[in-house]
CSV table of C-alpha atoms in Angstrom, one decimal:
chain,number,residue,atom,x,y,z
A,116,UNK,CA,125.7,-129.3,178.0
A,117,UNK,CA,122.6,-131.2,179.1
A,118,UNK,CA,119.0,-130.2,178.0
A,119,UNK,CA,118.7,-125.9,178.5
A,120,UNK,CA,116.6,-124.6,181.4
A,121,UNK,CA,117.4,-127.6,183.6
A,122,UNK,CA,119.2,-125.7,186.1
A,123,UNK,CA,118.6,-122.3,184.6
A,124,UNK,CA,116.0,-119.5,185.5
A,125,UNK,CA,115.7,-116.4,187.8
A,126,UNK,CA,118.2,-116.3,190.8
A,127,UNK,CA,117.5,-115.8,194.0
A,128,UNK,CA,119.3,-113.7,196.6
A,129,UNK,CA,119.6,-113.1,200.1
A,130,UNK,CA,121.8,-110.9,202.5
A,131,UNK,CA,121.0,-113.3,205.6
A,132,UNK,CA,124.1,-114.4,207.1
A,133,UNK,CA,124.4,-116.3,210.0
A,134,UNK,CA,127.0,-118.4,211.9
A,135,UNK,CA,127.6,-121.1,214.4
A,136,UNK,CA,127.1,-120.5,217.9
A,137,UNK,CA,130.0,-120.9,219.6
A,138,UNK,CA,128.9,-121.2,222.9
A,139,UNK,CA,130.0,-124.1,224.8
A,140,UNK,CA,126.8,-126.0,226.4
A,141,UNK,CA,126.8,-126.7,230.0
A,142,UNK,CA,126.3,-130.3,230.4
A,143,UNK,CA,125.2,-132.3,233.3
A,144,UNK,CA,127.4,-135.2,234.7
A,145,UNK,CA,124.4,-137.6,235.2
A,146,UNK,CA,122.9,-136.3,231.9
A,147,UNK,CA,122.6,-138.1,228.3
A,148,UNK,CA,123.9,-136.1,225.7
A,149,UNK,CA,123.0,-136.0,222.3
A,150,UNK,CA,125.2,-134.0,220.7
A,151,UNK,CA,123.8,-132.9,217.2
A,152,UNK,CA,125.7,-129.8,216.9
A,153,UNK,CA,128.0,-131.7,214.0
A,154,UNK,CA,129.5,-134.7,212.8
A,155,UNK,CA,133.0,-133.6,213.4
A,156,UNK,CA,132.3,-134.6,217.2
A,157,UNK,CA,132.5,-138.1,216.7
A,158,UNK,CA,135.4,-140.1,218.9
A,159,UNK,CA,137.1,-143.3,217.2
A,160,UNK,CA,135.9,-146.8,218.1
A,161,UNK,CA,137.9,-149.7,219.4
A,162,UNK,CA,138.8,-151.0,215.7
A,163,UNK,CA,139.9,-147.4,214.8
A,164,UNK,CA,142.1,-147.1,217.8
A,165,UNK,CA,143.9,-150.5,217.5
A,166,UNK,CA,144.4,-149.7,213.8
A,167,UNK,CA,146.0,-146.6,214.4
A,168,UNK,CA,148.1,-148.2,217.3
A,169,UNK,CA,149.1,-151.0,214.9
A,170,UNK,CA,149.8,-148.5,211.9
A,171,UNK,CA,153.3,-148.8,210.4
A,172,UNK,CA,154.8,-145.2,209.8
A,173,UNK,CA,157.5,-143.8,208.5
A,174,UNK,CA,158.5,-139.8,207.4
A,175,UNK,CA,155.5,-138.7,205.1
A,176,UNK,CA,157.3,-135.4,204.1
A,177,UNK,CA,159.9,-137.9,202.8
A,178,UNK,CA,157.1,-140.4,201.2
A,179,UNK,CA,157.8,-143.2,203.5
A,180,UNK,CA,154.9,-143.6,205.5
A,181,UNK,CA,153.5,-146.5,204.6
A,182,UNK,CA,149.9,-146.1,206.2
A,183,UNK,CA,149.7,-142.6,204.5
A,184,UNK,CA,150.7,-143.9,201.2
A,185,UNK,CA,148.2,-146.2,201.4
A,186,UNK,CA,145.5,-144.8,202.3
A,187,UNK,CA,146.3,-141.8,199.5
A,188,UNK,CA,146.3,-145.0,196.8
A,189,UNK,CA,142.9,-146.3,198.2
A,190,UNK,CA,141.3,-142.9,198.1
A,191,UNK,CA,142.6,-142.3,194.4
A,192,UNK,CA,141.2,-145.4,193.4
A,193,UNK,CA,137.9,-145.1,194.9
A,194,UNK,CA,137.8,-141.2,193.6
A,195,UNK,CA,138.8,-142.3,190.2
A,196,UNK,CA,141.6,-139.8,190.3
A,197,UNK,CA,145.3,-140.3,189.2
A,198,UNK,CA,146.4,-139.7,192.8
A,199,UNK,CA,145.4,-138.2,196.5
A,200,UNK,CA,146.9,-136.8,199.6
A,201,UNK,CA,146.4,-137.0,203.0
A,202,UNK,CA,146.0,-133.5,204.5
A,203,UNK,CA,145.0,-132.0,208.2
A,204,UNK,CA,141.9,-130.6,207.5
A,205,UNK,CA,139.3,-129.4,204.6
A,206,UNK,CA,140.2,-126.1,205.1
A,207,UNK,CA,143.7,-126.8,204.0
A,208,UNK,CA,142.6,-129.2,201.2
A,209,UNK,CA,140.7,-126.6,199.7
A,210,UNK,CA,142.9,-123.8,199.8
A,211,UNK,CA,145.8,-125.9,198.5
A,212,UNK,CA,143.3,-126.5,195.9
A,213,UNK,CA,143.1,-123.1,195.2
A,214,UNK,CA,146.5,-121.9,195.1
A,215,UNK,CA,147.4,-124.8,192.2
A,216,UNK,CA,144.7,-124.0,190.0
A,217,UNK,CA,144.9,-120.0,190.6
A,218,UNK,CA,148.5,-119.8,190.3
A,219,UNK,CA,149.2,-116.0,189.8
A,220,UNK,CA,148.0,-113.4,192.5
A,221,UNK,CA,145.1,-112.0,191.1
A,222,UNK,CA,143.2,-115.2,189.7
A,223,UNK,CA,140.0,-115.3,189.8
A,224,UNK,CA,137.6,-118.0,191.4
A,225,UNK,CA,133.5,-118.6,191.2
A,226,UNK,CA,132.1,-119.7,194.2
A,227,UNK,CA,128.5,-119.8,195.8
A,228,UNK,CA,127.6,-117.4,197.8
A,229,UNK,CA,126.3,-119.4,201.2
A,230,UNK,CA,129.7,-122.2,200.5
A,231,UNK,CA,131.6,-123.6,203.3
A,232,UNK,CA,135.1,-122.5,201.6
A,233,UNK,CA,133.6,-118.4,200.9
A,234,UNK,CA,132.2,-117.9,204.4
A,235,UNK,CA,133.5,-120.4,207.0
A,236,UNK,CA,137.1,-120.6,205.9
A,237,UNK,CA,138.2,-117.1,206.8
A,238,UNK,CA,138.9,-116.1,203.1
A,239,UNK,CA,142.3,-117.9,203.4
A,240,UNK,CA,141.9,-117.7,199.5
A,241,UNK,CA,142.4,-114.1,199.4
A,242,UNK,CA,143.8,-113.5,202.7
A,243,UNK,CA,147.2,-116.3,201.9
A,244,UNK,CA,147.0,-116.9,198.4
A,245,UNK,CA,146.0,-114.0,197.1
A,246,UNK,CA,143.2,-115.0,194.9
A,247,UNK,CA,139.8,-113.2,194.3
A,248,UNK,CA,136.9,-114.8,194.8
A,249,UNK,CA,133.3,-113.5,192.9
A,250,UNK,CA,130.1,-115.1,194.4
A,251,UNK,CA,126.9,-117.1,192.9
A,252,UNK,CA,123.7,-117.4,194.1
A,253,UNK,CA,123.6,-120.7,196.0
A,254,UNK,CA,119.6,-122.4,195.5
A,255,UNK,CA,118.0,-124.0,198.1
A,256,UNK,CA,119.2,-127.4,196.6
A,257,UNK,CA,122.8,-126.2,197.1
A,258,UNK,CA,123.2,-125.7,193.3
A,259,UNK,CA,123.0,-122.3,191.5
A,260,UNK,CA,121.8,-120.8,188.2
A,261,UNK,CA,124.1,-121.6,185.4
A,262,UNK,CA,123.2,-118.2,183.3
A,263,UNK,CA,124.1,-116.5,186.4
A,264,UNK,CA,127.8,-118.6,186.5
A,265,UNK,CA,128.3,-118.0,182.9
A,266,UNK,CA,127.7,-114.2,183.4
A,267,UNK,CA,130.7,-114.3,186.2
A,268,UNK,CA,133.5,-115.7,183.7
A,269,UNK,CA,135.8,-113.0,182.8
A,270,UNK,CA,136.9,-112.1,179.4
A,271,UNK,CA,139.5,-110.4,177.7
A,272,UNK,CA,142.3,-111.6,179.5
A,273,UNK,CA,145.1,-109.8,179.2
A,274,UNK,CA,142.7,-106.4,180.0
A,275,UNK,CA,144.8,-104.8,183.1
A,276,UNK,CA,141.5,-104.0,184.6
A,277,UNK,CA,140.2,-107.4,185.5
A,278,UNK,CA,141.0,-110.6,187.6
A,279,UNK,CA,141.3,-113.7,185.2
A,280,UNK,CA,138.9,-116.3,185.1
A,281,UNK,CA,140.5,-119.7,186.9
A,282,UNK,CA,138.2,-121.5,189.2
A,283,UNK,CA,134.3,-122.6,189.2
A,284,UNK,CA,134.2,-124.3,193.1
A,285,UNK,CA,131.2,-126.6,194.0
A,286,UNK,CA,130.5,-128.0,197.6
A,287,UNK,CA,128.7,-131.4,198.0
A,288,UNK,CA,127.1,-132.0,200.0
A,289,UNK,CA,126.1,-128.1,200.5
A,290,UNK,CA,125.9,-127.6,204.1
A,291,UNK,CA,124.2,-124.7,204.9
A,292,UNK,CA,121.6,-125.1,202.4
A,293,UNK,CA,121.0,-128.6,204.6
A,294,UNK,CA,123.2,-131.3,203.9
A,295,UNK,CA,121.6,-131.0,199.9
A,296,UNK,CA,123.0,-133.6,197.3
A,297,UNK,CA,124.1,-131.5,194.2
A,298,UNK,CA,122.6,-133.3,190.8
A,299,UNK,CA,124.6,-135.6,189.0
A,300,UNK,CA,122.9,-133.7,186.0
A,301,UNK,CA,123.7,-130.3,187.6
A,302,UNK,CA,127.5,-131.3,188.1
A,303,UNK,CA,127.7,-132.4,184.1
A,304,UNK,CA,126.5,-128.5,183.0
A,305,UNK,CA,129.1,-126.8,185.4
A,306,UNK,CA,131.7,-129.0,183.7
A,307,UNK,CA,130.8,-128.2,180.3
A,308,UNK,CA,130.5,-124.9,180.7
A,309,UNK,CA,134.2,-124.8,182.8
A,310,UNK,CA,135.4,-126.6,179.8
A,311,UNK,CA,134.0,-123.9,177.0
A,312,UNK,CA,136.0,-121.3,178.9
A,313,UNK,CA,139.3,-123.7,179.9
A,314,UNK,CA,138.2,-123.3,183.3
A,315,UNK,CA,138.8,-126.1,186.2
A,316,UNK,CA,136.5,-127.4,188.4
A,317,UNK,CA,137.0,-127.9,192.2
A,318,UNK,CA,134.4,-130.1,194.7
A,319,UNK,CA,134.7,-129.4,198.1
A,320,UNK,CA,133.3,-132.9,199.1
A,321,UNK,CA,133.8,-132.4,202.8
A,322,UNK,CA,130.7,-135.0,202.8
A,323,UNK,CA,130.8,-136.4,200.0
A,324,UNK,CA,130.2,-139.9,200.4
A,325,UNK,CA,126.9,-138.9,202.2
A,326,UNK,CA,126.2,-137.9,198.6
A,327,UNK,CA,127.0,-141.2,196.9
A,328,UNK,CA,125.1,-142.9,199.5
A,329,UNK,CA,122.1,-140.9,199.3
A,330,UNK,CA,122.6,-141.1,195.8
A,331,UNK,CA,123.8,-144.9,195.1
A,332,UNK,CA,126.3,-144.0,193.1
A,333,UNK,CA,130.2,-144.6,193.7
A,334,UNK,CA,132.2,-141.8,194.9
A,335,UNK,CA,134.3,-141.8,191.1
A,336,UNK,CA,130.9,-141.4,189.6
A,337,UNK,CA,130.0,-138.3,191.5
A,338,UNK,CA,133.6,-137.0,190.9
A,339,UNK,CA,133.6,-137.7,187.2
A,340,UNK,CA,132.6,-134.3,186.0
A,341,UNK,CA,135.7,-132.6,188.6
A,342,UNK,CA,139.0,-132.0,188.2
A,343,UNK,CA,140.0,-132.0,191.9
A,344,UNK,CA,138.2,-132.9,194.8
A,345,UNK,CA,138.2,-132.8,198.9
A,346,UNK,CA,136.8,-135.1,201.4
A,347,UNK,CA,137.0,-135.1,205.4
A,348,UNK,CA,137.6,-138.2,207.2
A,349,UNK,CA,136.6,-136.4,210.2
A,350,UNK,CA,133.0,-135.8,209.6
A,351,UNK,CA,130.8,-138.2,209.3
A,352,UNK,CA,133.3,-141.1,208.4
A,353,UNK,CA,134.6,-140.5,211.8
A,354,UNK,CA,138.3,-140.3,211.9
A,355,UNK,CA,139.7,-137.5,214.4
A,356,UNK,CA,142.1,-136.1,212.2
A,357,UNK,CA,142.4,-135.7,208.1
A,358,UNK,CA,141.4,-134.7,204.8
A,359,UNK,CA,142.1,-136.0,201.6
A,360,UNK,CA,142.8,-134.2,198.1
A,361,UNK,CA,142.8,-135.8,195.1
A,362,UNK,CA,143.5,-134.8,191.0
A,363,UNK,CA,145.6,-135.2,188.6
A,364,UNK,CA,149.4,-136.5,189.2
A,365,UNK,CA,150.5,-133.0,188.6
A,366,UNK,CA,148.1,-131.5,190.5
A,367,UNK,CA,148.6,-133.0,193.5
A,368,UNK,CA,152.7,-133.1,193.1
A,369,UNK,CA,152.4,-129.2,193.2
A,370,UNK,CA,149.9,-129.7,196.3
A,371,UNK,CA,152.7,-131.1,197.8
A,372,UNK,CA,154.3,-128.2,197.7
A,373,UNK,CA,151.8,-126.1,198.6
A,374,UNK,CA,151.1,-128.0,202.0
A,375,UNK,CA,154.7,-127.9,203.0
A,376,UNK,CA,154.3,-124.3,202.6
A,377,UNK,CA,151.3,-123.8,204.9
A,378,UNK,CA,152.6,-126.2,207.2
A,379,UNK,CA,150.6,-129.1,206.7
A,380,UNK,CA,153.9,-131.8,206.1
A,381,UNK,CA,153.5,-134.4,208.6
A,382,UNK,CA,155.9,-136.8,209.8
A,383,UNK,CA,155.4,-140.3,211.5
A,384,UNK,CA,151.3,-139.2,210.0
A,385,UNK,CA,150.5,-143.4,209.7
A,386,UNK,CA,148.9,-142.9,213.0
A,387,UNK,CA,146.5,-140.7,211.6
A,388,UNK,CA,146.1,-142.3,207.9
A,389,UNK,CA,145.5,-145.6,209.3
A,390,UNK,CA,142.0,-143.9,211.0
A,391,UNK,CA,141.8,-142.7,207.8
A,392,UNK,CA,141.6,-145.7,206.1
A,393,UNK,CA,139.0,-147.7,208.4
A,394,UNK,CA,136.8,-144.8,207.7
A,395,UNK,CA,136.9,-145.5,204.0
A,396,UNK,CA,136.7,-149.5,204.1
A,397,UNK,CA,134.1,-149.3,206.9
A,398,UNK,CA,132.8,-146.1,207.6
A,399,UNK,CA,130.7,-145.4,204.5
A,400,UNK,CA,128.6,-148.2,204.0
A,401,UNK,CA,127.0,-146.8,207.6
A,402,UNK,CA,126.1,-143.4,206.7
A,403,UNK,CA,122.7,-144.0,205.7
A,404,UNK,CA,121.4,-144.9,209.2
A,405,UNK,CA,122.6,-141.4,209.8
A,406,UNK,CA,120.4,-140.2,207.0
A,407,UNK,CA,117.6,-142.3,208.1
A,408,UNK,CA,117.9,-141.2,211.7
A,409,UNK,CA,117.6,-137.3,210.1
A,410,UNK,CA,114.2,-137.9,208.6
A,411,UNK,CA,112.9,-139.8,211.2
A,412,UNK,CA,114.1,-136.3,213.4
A,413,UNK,CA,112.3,-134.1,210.9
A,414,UNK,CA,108.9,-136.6,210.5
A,415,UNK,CA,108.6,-136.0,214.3
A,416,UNK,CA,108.8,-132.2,213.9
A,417,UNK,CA,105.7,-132.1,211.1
A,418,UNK,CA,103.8,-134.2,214.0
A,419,UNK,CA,104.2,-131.3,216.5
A,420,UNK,CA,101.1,-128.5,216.5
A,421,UNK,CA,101.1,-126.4,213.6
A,422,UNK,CA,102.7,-123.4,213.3
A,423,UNK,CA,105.6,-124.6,216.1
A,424,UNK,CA,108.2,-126.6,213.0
A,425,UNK,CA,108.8,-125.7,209.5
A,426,UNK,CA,110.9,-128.7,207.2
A,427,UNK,CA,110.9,-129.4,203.8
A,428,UNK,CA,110.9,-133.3,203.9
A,429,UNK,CA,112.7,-133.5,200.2
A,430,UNK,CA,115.2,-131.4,201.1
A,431,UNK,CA,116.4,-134.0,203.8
A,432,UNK,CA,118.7,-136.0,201.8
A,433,UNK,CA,121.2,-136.8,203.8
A,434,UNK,CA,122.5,-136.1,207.6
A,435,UNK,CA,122.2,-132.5,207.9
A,436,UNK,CA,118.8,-131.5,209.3
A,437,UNK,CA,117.6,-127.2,209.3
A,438,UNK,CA,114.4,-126.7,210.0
A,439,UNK,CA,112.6,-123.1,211.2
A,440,UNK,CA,110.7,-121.9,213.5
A,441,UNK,CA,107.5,-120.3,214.1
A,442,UNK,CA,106.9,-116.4,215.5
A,443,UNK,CA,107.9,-116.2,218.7
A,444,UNK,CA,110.8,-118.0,219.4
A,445,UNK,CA,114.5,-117.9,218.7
A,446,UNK,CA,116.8,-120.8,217.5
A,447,UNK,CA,119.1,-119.3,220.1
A,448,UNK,CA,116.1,-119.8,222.5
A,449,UNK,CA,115.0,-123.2,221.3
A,450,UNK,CA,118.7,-124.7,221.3
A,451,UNK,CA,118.9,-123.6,224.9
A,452,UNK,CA,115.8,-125.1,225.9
A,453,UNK,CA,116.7,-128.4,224.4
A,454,UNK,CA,120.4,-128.4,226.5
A,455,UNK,CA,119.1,-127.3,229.9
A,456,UNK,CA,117.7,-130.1,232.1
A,457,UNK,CA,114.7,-129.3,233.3
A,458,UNK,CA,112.0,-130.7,235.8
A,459,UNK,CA,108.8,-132.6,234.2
A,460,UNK,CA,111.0,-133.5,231.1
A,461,UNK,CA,112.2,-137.1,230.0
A,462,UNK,CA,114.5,-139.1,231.0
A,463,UNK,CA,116.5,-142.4,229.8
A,464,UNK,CA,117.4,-145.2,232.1
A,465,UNK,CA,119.0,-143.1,235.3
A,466,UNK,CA,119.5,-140.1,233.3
A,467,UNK,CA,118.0,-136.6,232.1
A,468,UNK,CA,118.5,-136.3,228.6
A,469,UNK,CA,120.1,-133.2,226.6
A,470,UNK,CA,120.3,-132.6,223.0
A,471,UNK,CA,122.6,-130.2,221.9
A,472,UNK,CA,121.8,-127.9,218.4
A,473,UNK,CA,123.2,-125.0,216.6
A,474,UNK,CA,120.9,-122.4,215.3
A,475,UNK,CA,121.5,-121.5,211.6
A,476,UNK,CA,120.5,-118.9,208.9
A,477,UNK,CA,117.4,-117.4,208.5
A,478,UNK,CA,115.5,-118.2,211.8
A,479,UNK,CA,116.5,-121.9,211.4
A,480,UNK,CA,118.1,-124.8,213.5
A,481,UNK,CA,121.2,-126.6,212.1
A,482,UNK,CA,121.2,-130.7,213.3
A,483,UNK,CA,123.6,-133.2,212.2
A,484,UNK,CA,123.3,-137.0,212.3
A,485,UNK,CA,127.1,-139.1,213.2
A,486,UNK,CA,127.6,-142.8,214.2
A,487,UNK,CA,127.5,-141.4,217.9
A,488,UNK,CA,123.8,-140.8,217.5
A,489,UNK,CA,121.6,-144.0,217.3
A,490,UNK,CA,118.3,-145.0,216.4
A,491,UNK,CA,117.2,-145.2,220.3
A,492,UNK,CA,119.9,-141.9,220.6
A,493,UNK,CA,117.1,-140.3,217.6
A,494,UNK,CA,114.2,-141.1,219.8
A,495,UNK,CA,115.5,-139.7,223.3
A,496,UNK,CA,115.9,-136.2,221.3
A,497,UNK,CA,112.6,-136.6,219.7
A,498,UNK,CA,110.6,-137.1,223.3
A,499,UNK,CA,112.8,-133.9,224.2
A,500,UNK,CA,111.9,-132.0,221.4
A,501,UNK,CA,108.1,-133.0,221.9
A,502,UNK,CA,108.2,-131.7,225.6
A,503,UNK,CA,110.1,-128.6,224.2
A,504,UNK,CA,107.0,-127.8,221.8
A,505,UNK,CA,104.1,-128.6,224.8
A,506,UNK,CA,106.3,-126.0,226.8
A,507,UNK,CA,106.1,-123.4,224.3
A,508,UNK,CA,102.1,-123.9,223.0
A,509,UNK,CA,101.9,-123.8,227.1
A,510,UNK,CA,103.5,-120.2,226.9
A,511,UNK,CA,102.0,-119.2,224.0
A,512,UNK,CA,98.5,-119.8,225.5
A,513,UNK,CA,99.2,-118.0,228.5
């Protein structure tokens, strides 16, 4: 285990819990829309499109889909995993991944309290494969206390009281902590520790290669401390459709099985893999203008009045912007001011400008950064923002 005390000390805890609003903005024909609510918004580009019109297919729940087979090789090789397969969504990936490491109902798995896969996936663990889940306290920096883990793992297995100790789950990037890049050092001490008890480790790497990037590292070095991982082409890398999973041989022949059985075996599927693979071989490379666009977002936020923006420049790593508020305003209030039109505020060449947000937990504002969004895209929002803030010191004063 690395040096003691590195990632260890008192936990924190919270009973905040908050979600995304699922109100649909109402946008204006003759408007300019920057859409920061996520990077799953994103719409394939000309090369994507003519390589999924070109794609060569075949049955994938027979294995002869070429595209899909392909782009499963490629994603094994780049992960550093024996092999990989193409599912729908994240959602699926990691609940597949669940029911093959937690085969028995009644397995046990860790995961962090404020993680994508224990509070935005419907508890599909429990609710279809019949797995318990016990939480950790998730940091700010996404990762959580290791003494706190270790106290989790359950012992005496047989003992018919108890749920037995299967799964530790990570997620990296960690999104509701901000898009946060989990420690390379941090991700070695949860695998030793798996490994004293024989337990397996699981990433949910919706974003993951935001974390390589941010990092400059490859993805197979940030996965070399996993035994399975998941990674959406649809966010950030900008495919519409798809997720992959990748393991061990084994592991993913019994995830085979377990996607057929929640419906997830697709047919003539090269349409979609082929998307899949542009996103790999040309996708990633891109993502740090997306991180760059971020903290450019969050510098122009410090440079409003005091007291209006509160963001912790370090903890923007990658594409995934939160920052709070001061007293006297809502993030509901502030997203709606930044998606209505209104008179006095700028506008681009012929068009009013609106910027579309989620609020988040704990009085905060959730933005995300995606190839839709550029530089001059950044700046339009920031000049928004900026008139926002004078209307609300303007209030405030009154």
């Amino acid at each position: 285990m690395a040096a003691a005390g590195t990632h260890r000390g008192p936990a924190t805890t919270t009973t905040t819990r908050g979600y995304y609003d699922s109100a649909k903005p109402e946008r204006s024909a003759a408007a300019r829309v920057v859409d920061l609510r996520s990077d799953t918004v994103t719409r394939p580009g000309p090369e994507m499109r003519r390589a999924m019109s070109e794609a060569q297919v075949g049955d994938d729940v027979m294995g002869e889909d070429p595209a899909v087979n392909e782009l499963q090789k490629l994603a094994a090789e780049m992960f550093g995993m024996e092999s990989a397969l193409f599912v729908p969504t994240g959602t699926m990936g990691n609940l597949i991944a669940v029911m093959v490491h937690c085969r028995e109902r009644g397995d046990e798995m860790i995961v962090g309290d404020k993680s994508h896969l224990h509070i935005y996936e419907q508890g599909g663990s429990a609710q279809l494969a019949g797995v318990h889940s016990t939480t950790v306290t998730n940091l700010p920096d996404g990762t959580f206390d290791l003494d706190q883990l270790e106290s989790k793992i359950r012992h005496g297995f047989p003992d018919p009281h108890y749920p037995r100790s299967r799964l530790i789950c990570v997620e990296n990037t960690h999104n509701i902590q901000g898009g946060r890049v989990l420690p390379l050092s941090f991700l070695h001490e949860v695998r030793s520790l798996a490994d004293k008890y024989a337990l397996a480790v699981h990433t949910d790497g919706a974003r993951l290669m935001n974390s390589a990037v941010a990092l400059g590292v490859s993805p197979k070095t940030l996965l070399q401390h996993t035994h399975t991982a998941s990674m959406c082409l649809s966010k950030g890398l900008g495919s519409p459709v798809g997720s992959i999973l990748a393991g061990p041989s084994e592991f993913i022949s019994r995830a085979v099985r377990c996607r057929k059985a929640l419906g997830g075996g697709m047919r003539q599927a090269g349409i979609l893999a082929a998307a899949g693979k542009v996103s790999l071989l040309k996708m990633v490379d891109r993502l740090e203008e997306d991180h760059r666009n971020a903290r450019t977002f969050a510098r122009a936020l410090l440079d409003c009045p005091p007291g209006l923006f509160s963001v912790d420049m370090s903890a923007v790593e990658t594409n995934i912007l939160r920052f709070r508020l001061g007293p006297g305003v809502s993030p509901a209030e502030f997203c709606a001011r930044m998606s209505r039109v209104q008179q006095g505020e700028p506008s681009g060449p012929g068009q009013d400008v609106q910027v579309l947000m989620y609020p988040h937990f704990e009085n905060s504002v959730r933005a995300v950064w995606h190839l839709d969004v550029s530089a001059e895209d950044t700046q339009w929002a920031i000049k928004k923002m900026q008139c926002v803030a004078a209307q609300l010191m303007e209030e405030n004063r009154a």
